[in-house]
Coordinates of C-alpha atoms and ligand atoms in Angstrom, one line a residue:
M1 CA -3.7 18.2 -22.1
T2 CA -4.5 20.3 -19.0
D3 CA -0.4 20.2 -17.0
P4 CA -1.6 17.7 -13.6
T5 CA -2.0 18.9 -10.1
P6 CA 2.0 19.3 -8.5
T7 CA 3.3 17.1 -6.7
P8 CA 3.2 17.8 -3.1
G9 CA 7.3 15.8 -2.6
I10 CA 8.6 12.8 -1.4
H11 CA 5.2 10.5 -0.2
H12 CA 7.9 7.0 0.8
V13 CA 11.5 5.7 0.5
T14 CA 11.9 2.5 0.5
C15 CA 15.1 0.1 0.2
I16 CA 16.3 -3.6 0.7
A17 CA 18.1 -4.4 4.4
G18 CA 19.5 -8.0 5.4
D19 CA 18.4 -8.8 9.6
P20 CA 14.9 -8.1 10.5
Q21 CA 15.5 -7.4 14.0
R22 CA 19.2 -5.3 13.6
N23 CA 16.8 -3.3 10.7
L24 CA 14.5 -3.0 13.4
D25 CA 16.6 -2.0 15.6
F26 CA 18.5 0.9 14.3
W27 CA 15.7 2.6 13.1
V28 CA 13.1 2.9 15.8
E29 CA 15.4 2.6 18.9
T30 CA 18.8 4.6 17.0
L31 CA 16.6 6.5 14.8
G32 CA 13.6 6.8 17.4
L33 CA 11.1 7.0 14.5
R34 CA 7.6 4.5 15.1
L35 CA 6.9 2.1 13.3
V36 CA 3.3 2.5 11.8
K37 CA 2.9 -1.2 10.9
R38 CA 4.7 -4.0 10.3
S39 CA 3.4 -6.9 7.6
I40 CA 5.1 -8.8 4.2
N41 CA 5.9 -7.5 0.6
Q42 CA 2.9 -8.1 -1.2
D43 CA 4.7 -10.0 -4.2
D44 CA 6.8 -11.6 -1.9
P45 CA 4.8 -13.2 1.4
G46 CA 6.9 -14.3 2.8
T47 CA 9.3 -11.5 3.5
Y48 CA 7.9 -9.0 6.0
H49 CA 7.4 -5.8 5.8
F50 CA 8.4 -2.4 7.9
F51 CA 7.9 0.8 8.1
F52 CA 8.6 3.2 10.0
A53 CA 7.3 7.3 10.3
D54 CA 6.4 10.5 12.4
A55 CA 4.2 9.9 15.0
E56 CA 1.1 9.7 12.9
G57 CA 2.7 7.9 9.9
T58 CA 2.7 11.3 7.9
P59 CA 2.8 11.6 4.0
G60 CA 6.1 12.0 3.2
T61 CA 8.1 10.6 6.0
S62 CA 8.1 6.8 5.8
M63 CA 10.9 4.5 5.2
T64 CA 9.7 1.0 4.5
F65 CA 12.3 -1.6 4.7
F66 CA 12.2 -5.6 3.4
P67 CA 14.2 -6.7 4.5
W68 CA 15.7 -9.7 2.2
E69 CA 18.5 -11.4 4.1
E70 CA 19.3 -14.0 1.2
M71 CA 20.5 -10.9 -1.2
S72 CA 24.0 -9.8 -0.9
Q73 CA 24.7 -6.5 -0.4
G74 CA 24.2 -3.9 -3.8
K75 CA 26.4 -1.0 -4.3
V76 CA 25.2 2.8 -4.6
G77 CA 25.5 4.1 -8.5
S78 CA 24.3 5.9 -10.8
G79 CA 20.5 5.1 -12.1
Q80 CA 19.5 5.0 -7.9
V81 CA 18.3 7.4 -5.0
S82 CA 21.8 7.4 -4.2
R83 CA 20.9 10.2 -0.6
T84 CA 18.4 9.9 1.7
A85 CA 18.0 12.8 3.7
F86 CA 15.6 13.6 6.5
R87 CA 15.1 17.2 8.6
V88 CA 15.9 17.0 12.2
P89 CA 15.9 21.2 13.5
E90 CA 18.4 23.2 13.5
G91 CA 20.4 23.0 16.1
S92 CA 20.2 19.3 16.6
L93 CA 22.8 18.1 14.8
D94 CA 25.3 18.0 18.1
Y95 CA 23.2 15.4 20.0
W96 CA 23.1 13.4 16.6
E97 CA 26.8 13.5 16.0
D98 CA 26.8 12.3 19.9
R99 CA 24.3 10.1 19.8
F100 CA 25.6 8.1 16.4
E101 CA 29.5 8.1 18.6
E102 CA 27.4 6.2 21.5
Y103 CA 25.1 3.8 19.3
G104 CA 28.5 3.1 17.3
V105 CA 27.1 4.4 13.7
D106 CA 29.3 4.9 11.2
Y107 CA 29.7 8.5 10.3
D108 CA 31.3 11.4 8.7
E109 CA 32.0 15.2 8.6
R110 CA 28.8 18.2 8.2
I111 CA 29.0 19.3 4.8
E112 CA 27.9 22.4 3.8
R113 CA 25.9 22.2 1.3
F114 CA 24.1 25.5 -1.2
G115 CA 26.7 27.9 0.1
S116 CA 28.4 30.7 -1.3
E117 CA 29.2 28.7 -4.6
A118 CA 25.2 28.3 -5.7
R119 CA 23.7 29.7 -7.9
N120 CA 19.7 30.3 -7.6
A121 CA 17.9 31.1 -10.5
S122 CA 16.0 33.7 -8.7
E123 CA 19.1 35.1 -7.7
E124 CA 20.1 37.8 -11.0
A125 CA 16.1 39.3 -10.2
S126 CA 17.0 39.3 -6.6
G127 CA 19.9 39.2 -5.7
A128 CA 19.5 36.5 -2.8
Q129 CA 21.4 33.6 -1.9
P130 CA 20.0 30.3 -1.8
R131 CA 20.0 28.5 2.1
A132 CA 23.0 27.7 2.6
E133 CA 22.4 23.4 4.6
T134 CA 24.6 21.7 6.9
V135 CA 24.2 18.1 6.5
L136 CA 25.0 15.6 8.7
P137 CA 25.6 11.6 6.7
F138 CA 25.9 8.5 8.5
R139 CA 25.0 5.1 7.4
D140 CA 22.8 2.2 8.0
P141 CA 23.4 -0.7 9.8
D142 CA 23.9 -2.4 5.9
G143 CA 25.8 0.3 4.7
L144 CA 22.9 2.3 3.4
P145 CA 23.7 6.0 3.1
V146 CA 21.5 8.4 4.9
E147 CA 21.6 11.4 5.6
L148 CA 19.9 14.2 8.5
V149 CA 19.9 18.1 7.1
A150 CA 19.1 20.7 9.6
V151 CA 16.0 23.2 9.2
E152 CA 13.7 25.4 10.5
I153 CA 11.0 23.6 11.7
P154 CA 7.9 26.2 11.0
D155 CA 5.4 25.7 13.9
D156 CA 2.3 24.9 11.7
D157 CA 4.7 21.9 10.3
P158 CA 2.8 19.0 9.2
T159 CA 5.0 15.9 10.9
V160 CA 4.4 14.7 14.3
P161 CA 7.6 13.9 16.3
W162 CA 7.6 9.9 18.0
T163 CA 8.8 10.8 21.7
E164 CA 9.6 7.3 22.2
F165 CA 13.9 7.6 22.4
V166 CA 15.0 10.7 21.0
P167 CA 13.3 13.9 22.7
E168 CA 10.8 16.2 20.4
E169 CA 13.8 18.8 19.7
Y170 CA 15.6 16.2 18.6
A171 CA 13.4 13.9 16.2
I172 CA 13.4 13.3 13.4
R173 CA 10.4 15.1 11.0
G174 CA 10.3 13.2 7.4
F175 CA 12.0 13.5 4.8
H176 CA 13.9 16.4 3.9
S177 CA 15.3 15.4 0.0
V178 CA 16.5 11.8 -1.8
T179 CA 19.9 12.4 -4.7
L180 CA 18.8 10.8 -7.7
W181 CA 22.7 9.4 -9.3
L182 CA 22.5 9.7 -13.1
A183 CA 24.2 9.0 -16.3
D184 CA 22.1 11.1 -17.8
P185 CA 20.8 13.8 -15.9
Q186 CA 18.7 15.5 -18.6
P187 CA 15.6 13.9 -19.6
T188 CA 15.0 13.6 -15.9
E189 CA 15.1 16.6 -15.3
D190 CA 12.2 17.7 -17.4
L191 CA 9.9 14.5 -16.2
L192 CA 10.8 16.4 -12.7
E193 CA 8.9 19.9 -13.9
T194 CA 6.5 17.4 -15.4
M195 CA 5.4 16.1 -12.6
G196 CA 5.4 20.0 -10.9
L197 CA 8.6 20.2 -9.3
E198 CA 11.1 24.0 -10.1
R199 CA 14.9 24.0 -10.4
V200 CA 15.6 25.9 -7.5
A201 CA 19.5 26.1 -8.1
T202 CA 22.9 24.0 -9.0
A203 CA 26.0 23.9 -7.2
T204 CA 29.8 22.3 -7.3
G205 CA 32.2 21.1 -5.6
G206 CA 31.7 19.0 -1.9
T207 CA 32.8 16.4 -0.8
E208 CA 31.2 13.6 -2.4
Q209 CA 32.6 10.9 -4.4
T210 CA 31.5 11.3 -7.5
Q211 CA 32.4 12.9 -10.9
G212 CA 33.2 16.6 -10.6
E213 CA 29.9 16.9 -8.0
E214 CA 27.4 19.1 -9.7
R215 CA 24.4 19.1 -7.6
T216 CA 20.7 20.6 -9.0
R217 CA 17.9 20.7 -6.8
F218 CA 14.0 20.9 -7.6
E219 CA 11.6 21.4 -5.7
A220 CA 8.1 20.5 -4.7
A221 CA 5.1 22.6 -4.1
G222 CA 5.0 20.7 0.3
V223 CA 6.6 21.1 3.6
V224 CA 8.3 17.6 4.1
G225 CA 10.0 15.3 1.4
Q226 CA 10.1 18.9 -0.8
Y227 CA 13.3 18.5 -2.6
V228 CA 14.7 16.4 -5.3
D229 CA 18.8 16.5 -6.5
I230 CA 20.5 15.0 -9.4
V231 CA 24.3 14.4 -9.4
P232 CA 25.3 12.9 -12.9
A233 CA 27.5 9.8 -11.8
V234 CA 29.1 7.4 -14.1
E235 CA 29.1 3.7 -12.4
A236 CA 26.5 1.4 -12.1
G237 CA 24.8 0.9 -8.8
R238 CA 23.6 -3.0 -7.9
Q239 CA 20.4 -3.4 -6.6
G240 CA 21.0 -5.5 -2.8
H241 CA 21.3 -5.1 0.4
G242 CA 21.6 -0.8 1.3
T243 CA 20.6 0.1 -1.9
V244 CA 17.6 2.1 -1.9
H245 CA 14.7 0.2 -4.1
H246 CA 12.3 2.8 -5.0
V247 CA 11.0 7.0 -4.3
A248 CA 7.3 7.2 -4.3
F249 CA 5.9 10.6 -4.2
Q250 CA 2.6 12.1 -2.7
T251 CA -0.2 12.4 -5.6
P252 CA -3.4 12.9 -2.8
T253 CA -5.8 11.6 -4.9
D254 CA -6.6 9.6 -6.7
D255 CA -8.0 12.5 -9.6
D256 CA -4.3 13.6 -8.9
Q257 CA -2.9 10.5 -9.8
E258 CA -4.8 9.6 -12.6
A259 CA -3.4 13.0 -14.3
M260 CA -0.1 12.4 -13.1
R261 CA 0.5 9.3 -14.6
T262 CA -1.2 10.1 -18.5
A263 CA 1.6 12.9 -18.0
V264 CA 4.2 10.8 -17.0
Q265 CA 2.7 8.3 -19.9
S266 CA 2.7 10.9 -22.5
A267 CA 6.7 12.0 -22.3
G268 CA 7.0 8.6 -23.0
L269 CA 7.1 6.8 -19.8
R270 CA 5.4 3.3 -19.4
P271 CA 3.6 3.5 -15.9
T272 CA 1.6 -0.1 -14.2
Q273 CA -1.6 0.3 -13.6
Q274 CA -3.7 2.1 -10.6
I275 CA -2.2 -0.7 -7.8
D276 CA -4.0 -1.1 -4.3
R277 CA -1.5 -1.0 -1.9
H278 CA -4.4 -1.3 0.8
W279 CA -2.5 1.9 3.1
F280 CA -2.1 4.4 0.0
R281 CA -3.2 3.6 -3.8
S282 CA 0.5 3.2 -6.3
V283 CA 1.3 3.4 -9.8
Y284 CA 4.6 2.1 -10.5
F285 CA 7.1 3.3 -13.4
R286 CA 11.0 3.2 -13.6
E287 CA 12.5 6.8 -14.5
F288 CA 14.5 8.0 -18.4
G289 CA 16.9 7.1 -16.0
G290 CA 16.9 4.0 -14.4
V291 CA 15.4 5.0 -11.1
L292 CA 11.8 3.1 -9.8
F293 CA 9.1 5.9 -9.0
E294 CA 6.2 5.4 -7.4
L295 CA 3.1 7.3 -7.2
A296 CA 1.1 6.8 -3.9
T297 CA -1.5 8.0 -2.7
S298 CA -2.2 10.3 0.1
G299 CA -4.8 8.0 1.6
P300 CA -6.5 5.5 3.0
G301 CA -3.3 5.9 5.1
Y302 CA -1.5 3.2 7.8
T303 CA -4.9 3.8 10.8
S304 CA -7.0 2.8 8.3
D305 CA -6.7 -1.3 10.1
E306 CA -5.4 0.0 13.2
P307 CA -6.4 2.6 15.9
L308 CA -3.4 4.9 15.6
E309 CA -2.0 4.2 19.5
E310 CA -1.7 0.6 18.3
L311 CA -0.1 1.6 14.7
G312 CA 3.3 -1.2 14.2
G313 CA 1.9 -3.1 16.7
R314 CA 1.1 -6.9 14.9
L315 CA 2.0 -7.9 12.0
V316 CA -1.4 -6.6 9.4
L317 CA -1.2 -8.9 6.8
P318 CA -3.8 -6.8 4.3
G319 CA -6.5 -8.3 1.8
T320 CA -7.1 -12.0 0.9
F321 CA -3.5 -12.8 3.4
A322 CA -5.0 -12.5 6.6
D323 CA -6.4 -16.3 6.0
R324 CA -3.1 -17.8 4.8
R325 CA -2.0 -16.1 8.3
E326 CA -0.7 -18.9 9.4
E327 CA 1.7 -20.7 6.5
I328 CA 3.1 -16.8 6.1
E329 CA 3.7 -16.4 10.0
A330 CA 5.7 -20.1 9.8
Q331 CA 8.0 -18.4 6.9
L332 CA 8.8 -15.1 9.0
T333 CA 11.4 -13.8 11.2
D334 CA 10.2 -14.2 14.7
V335 CA 11.4 -10.4 16.4
T336 CA 10.6 -8.2 18.3
V337 CA 10.3 -3.9 18.2
P338 CA 12.4 -2.3 20.7
R339 CA 10.0 -0.2 23.9
A340 CA 11.8 2.3 25.7
G341 CA 12.6 1.0 29.4
V342 CA 12.1 -2.5 28.9
A343 CA 15.5 -4.0 29.0
E344 CA 15.9 -6.2 25.6
A345 CA 14.2 -9.8 26.9
D346 CA 16.5 -13.6 25.3
D347 CA 13.0 -14.8 24.8
Ligands
ZN401 ZN1 6.8 2.2 -2.4

């Protein structure tokens, strides 16, 4: 069997929220992402599905939420994506701390990762140290742990900043990484290598409350959503508000996806058949540590049913759901998408 094409990195991350309006206000106004799609959970059409991304919904930039109001608060623990990190331009963390103060965001002191104590796979050969990075951890209003990581944004970066609420020089530029908390990391580490990620560094120490934090980094081939970090953690998580539902990795074409599907099946996992998610096609499987993984194609993309300038402007009902618009709209809570320069209306 030939190896599958390595994944370029994370495609999207999907999380569970409570109140839909509070979720929209935070991710659009406070963090400055663009609502690129307002839709429904295709397995539970009485629930919204919000997609927040860069200006064009570039693969590797979309953070999506199911606001399941009736669900209870979750608990972050092993078997989950414990942290979702976004890239921001180097030098922008002061701006973000000021913004978090202004908006009353619950944030922590900055953390340095992969500093001098880190060991790098290529270090012995090259003598090079892995690059230290500065991380600003915070929680969204549902308690979801999120991080901003300052990185150098290349001139030809594939992401396109959305500048309605946050100026370009500070804007979030897609995913940096996800951190998986796992009771038994080894099988998942082998799986990531099967998916084409490379083990690049291990760092010990840090300030997170995980048992004897040892963070092992895996790097994907692309520029955005490039890293998966693994941290051993014993206490099991529980799904609910403020937790990640699944992480999707890019398999750009159907052929890439089918090859990756075969590879994970050969590794002993049980992937679904391809499912049409309207803006991409998906395969799902629960990996060895219990985290739900998805493989998602790059196309057709969020502009396949709305023009770029109108993304997120209306409720989009894919496929046959369109025939049930009246019934579905009646079940959904009314929400208002924040607009810059528009005062909140009480209508
Ligand atoms: Zn997904």
